[in-house]
Amino acid sequence: MRIPMADALATTRLDTPIGELRLAASPEGLVAILFACDEKTLPAARGTAPARAHLDRACTALQEYFAGRRTTFEDVTLAAGGTEFQREVWRAVSGIPFGQTVSYARVATRIGRPKAVRAVGLANGQNPIPLIVPCHRVIGSNGSLTGFGGGLPTKKWLLEFEGALAAAHRS
């Protein structure tokens, strides 16, 4: 994932039950959410007023999510980079409802590329906006909790929080 670094970029830190998150937004929308364990750096940046507005909206939405008052993020404007294939996967992943999980194979089928399971896994792993693009809801075909940028304990916590963990082990 490449995060655009420009004077227009606004960044902040947000304390959450899964640890500190670092967020970045451009005037076009939210570009990144980084977990505490992520080695990438985000410079402290005030950014432009539009970038700050996107950042404020994302922070409010995440606070509401962790308080149990939000299950969707449709009103958060996203401006993730990535290839067309990655963006196609991220759009499909964004459609996974709160409290549910799907397999990588199911995502591949949803985008019309049933044989692209590994490519879907790689694209999912490059998701620059986890939580809002809920890559934690994608699991192995056997129900296993596989790869997650925030670590498997965080993925497990999120799925338990959403009430999806039991469903994850039945899928």
Short mmCIF file of C-alpha atoms in Angstrom, two decimals:
data_model
loop_
_atom_site.label_atom_id
_atom_site.label_comp_id
_atom_site.label_asym_id
_atom_site.label_seq_id
_atom_site.Cartn_x
_atom_site.Cartn_y
_atom_site.Cartn_z
CA MET A 1 0.00 0.00 0.00
CA ARG A 2 1.32 3.41 -0.97
CA ILE A 3 0.04 6.35 1.05
CA PRO A 4 0.21 9.64 -0.83
CA MET A 5 2.30 12.16 1.07
CA ALA A 6 1.36 15.70 0.25
CA ASP A 7 0.73 18.96 2.02
CA ALA A 8 -2.99 18.35 1.58
CA LEU A 9 -2.89 15.11 3.63
CA ALA A 10 -4.37 15.22 7.15
CA THR A 11 -3.43 12.61 9.77
CA THR A 12 -4.51 11.73 13.28
CA ARG A 13 -4.38 9.01 15.91
CA LEU A 14 -7.43 7.35 17.43
CA ASP A 15 -7.51 5.23 20.59
CA THR A 16 -9.78 2.19 20.21
CA PRO A 17 -10.43 -1.10 22.02
CA ILE A 18 -8.05 -2.79 19.55
CA GLY A 19 -5.27 -0.27 20.14
CA GLU A 20 -4.26 2.98 18.59
CA LEU A 21 -5.18 3.49 14.95
CA ARG A 22 -3.44 5.99 12.70
CA LEU A 23 -5.59 7.54 9.98
CA ALA A 24 -4.83 9.65 6.93
CA ALA A 25 -7.16 11.51 4.59
CA SER A 26 -6.70 13.54 1.45
CA PRO A 27 -9.10 16.17 0.11
CA GLU A 28 -10.74 13.31 -1.85
CA GLY A 29 -11.39 11.05 1.17
CA LEU A 30 -9.89 8.60 3.65
CA VAL A 31 -6.71 7.00 2.28
CA ALA A 32 -5.38 4.87 5.14
CA ILE A 33 -5.98 3.27 8.50
CA LEU A 34 -2.90 1.79 10.13
CA PHE A 35 -2.80 -0.49 13.16
CA ALA A 36 -0.31 0.08 15.98
CA CYS A 37 1.69 -2.95 14.78
CA ASP A 38 2.06 -1.49 11.26
CA GLU A 39 5.59 -0.27 10.63
CA LYS A 40 4.53 2.36 8.10
CA THR A 41 4.78 5.90 9.32
CA LEU A 42 2.38 8.78 8.94
CA PRO A 43 3.74 12.25 9.58
CA ALA A 44 1.71 14.53 11.79
CA ALA A 45 -0.07 16.69 9.25
CA ARG A 46 -2.90 19.18 9.53
CA GLY A 47 -3.78 19.00 5.82
CA THR A 48 -6.45 20.95 4.04
CA ALA A 49 -9.94 21.66 5.38
CA PRO A 50 -11.52 19.03 3.07
CA ALA A 51 -8.97 16.43 4.20
CA ARG A 52 -9.65 17.26 7.88
CA ALA A 53 -13.40 16.95 7.26
CA HIS A 54 -12.94 13.45 5.81
CA LEU A 55 -10.66 12.53 8.72
CA ASP A 56 -13.13 13.84 11.32
CA ARG A 57 -15.99 11.90 9.71
CA ALA A 58 -13.95 8.68 9.69
CA CYS A 59 -12.95 9.12 13.34
CA THR A 60 -16.55 9.76 14.39
CA ALA A 61 -17.71 6.72 12.42
CA LEU A 62 -15.06 4.48 14.01
CA GLN A 63 -15.92 5.76 17.50
CA GLU A 64 -19.59 4.98 16.84
CA TYR A 65 -18.64 1.51 15.51
CA PHE A 66 -16.62 0.65 18.62
CA ALA A 67 -19.42 2.01 20.84
CA GLY A 68 -21.83 -0.42 19.16
CA ARG A 69 -23.87 2.34 17.51
CA ARG A 70 -22.83 1.75 13.89
CA THR A 71 -22.66 -1.24 11.57
CA THR A 72 -21.98 0.42 8.21
CA PHE A 73 -19.66 3.10 6.85
CA GLU A 74 -21.43 4.18 3.66
CA ASP A 75 -21.15 7.85 4.60
CA VAL A 76 -17.34 7.75 4.90
CA THR A 77 -15.73 8.86 1.65
CA LEU A 78 -12.85 6.61 0.63
CA ALA A 79 -9.95 7.50 -1.63
CA ALA A 80 -7.81 4.37 -1.57
CA GLY A 81 -5.24 3.84 -4.28
CA GLY A 82 -4.63 0.41 -5.71
CA THR A 83 -5.05 -1.40 -8.98
CA GLU A 84 -8.43 -1.85 -10.62
CA PHE A 85 -8.46 -5.49 -9.47
CA GLN A 86 -7.67 -4.48 -5.87
CA ARG A 87 -10.43 -1.87 -5.90
CA GLU A 88 -12.85 -4.46 -7.32
CA VAL A 89 -11.99 -6.83 -4.44
CA TRP A 90 -12.31 -4.03 -1.88
CA ARG A 91 -15.75 -3.09 -3.26
CA ALA A 92 -16.85 -6.73 -2.90
CA VAL A 93 -15.44 -6.90 0.64
CA SER A 94 -17.23 -3.66 1.51
CA GLY A 95 -20.48 -5.46 0.75
CA ILE A 96 -19.98 -8.09 3.49
CA PRO A 97 -22.58 -7.23 6.14
CA PHE A 98 -21.75 -6.58 9.78
CA GLY A 99 -21.82 -9.83 11.75
CA GLN A 100 -21.16 -12.04 8.72
CA THR A 101 -18.13 -13.62 7.13
CA VAL A 102 -17.33 -14.96 3.68
CA SER A 103 -14.47 -17.00 2.31
CA TYR A 104 -11.83 -15.77 -0.10
CA ALA A 105 -13.34 -18.19 -2.63
CA ARG A 106 -16.75 -16.56 -2.22
CA VAL A 107 -15.25 -13.10 -2.80
CA ALA A 108 -13.53 -14.41 -5.94
CA THR A 109 -16.85 -15.79 -7.19
CA ARG A 110 -18.65 -12.53 -6.38
CA ILE A 111 -16.27 -10.57 -8.60
CA GLY A 112 -16.67 -13.10 -11.41
CA ARG A 113 -13.21 -14.64 -11.05
CA PRO A 114 -13.73 -17.91 -9.19
CA LYS A 115 -10.19 -19.14 -9.88
CA ALA A 116 -8.57 -15.96 -8.51
CA VAL A 117 -8.75 -16.99 -4.84
CA ARG A 118 -5.05 -16.31 -4.16
CA ALA A 119 -5.17 -12.98 -5.97
CA VAL A 120 -8.22 -12.04 -3.91
CA GLY A 121 -6.28 -12.94 -0.76
CA LEU A 122 -3.37 -10.76 -1.84
CA ALA A 123 -5.65 -7.84 -2.70
CA ASN A 124 -7.49 -8.22 0.59
CA GLY A 125 -4.14 -8.12 2.39
CA GLN A 126 -3.28 -4.85 0.65
CA ASN A 127 -6.49 -3.13 1.80
CA PRO A 128 -5.35 0.32 3.01
CA ILE A 129 -8.60 1.03 4.90
CA PRO A 130 -9.26 -1.96 7.18
CA LEU A 131 -12.35 -1.90 9.39
CA ILE A 132 -14.19 0.45 7.05
CA VAL A 133 -13.43 -1.91 4.17
CA PRO A 134 -14.02 -4.93 6.45
CA CYS A 135 -11.27 -7.30 5.33
CA HIS A 136 -11.46 -8.93 8.78
CA ARG A 137 -14.73 -10.52 7.63
CA VAL A 138 -12.93 -12.62 5.00
CA ILE A 139 -11.93 -16.06 6.28
CA GLY A 140 -10.55 -19.33 4.99
CA SER A 141 -12.89 -21.78 3.22
CA ASN A 142 -12.59 -24.09 6.22
CA GLY A 143 -13.66 -21.32 8.59
CA SER A 144 -10.13 -20.55 9.77
CA LEU A 145 -9.10 -17.03 10.68
CA THR A 146 -6.35 -16.33 8.21
CA GLY A 147 -4.05 -13.33 7.76
CA PHE A 148 -4.92 -9.86 8.99
CA GLY A 149 -2.79 -6.71 9.09
CA GLY A 150 -3.79 -6.00 12.67
CA GLY A 151 -2.90 -9.55 13.74
CA LEU A 152 -5.10 -12.60 14.23
CA PRO A 153 -6.01 -11.72 17.85
CA THR A 154 -7.41 -8.41 16.57
CA LYS A 155 -9.31 -10.18 13.78
CA LYS A 156 -10.76 -12.58 16.35
CA TRP A 157 -11.73 -9.67 18.63
CA LEU A 158 -13.46 -7.83 15.77
CA LEU A 159 -15.42 -10.91 14.69
CA GLU A 160 -16.46 -11.60 18.28
CA PHE A 161 -17.44 -7.94 18.71
CA GLU A 162 -19.60 -8.15 15.58
CA GLY A 163 -21.10 -11.48 16.65
CA ALA A 164 -19.66 -13.24 13.60
CA LEU A 165 -17.15 -15.56 15.21
CA ALA A 166 -19.57 -18.46 15.67
CA ALA A 167 -20.61 -18.02 12.05
CA ALA A 168 -16.95 -17.92 11.01
CA HIS A 169 -16.37 -21.38 12.44
CA ARG A 170 -19.44 -22.83 10.68
CA SER A 171 -18.68 -21.41 7.19
#
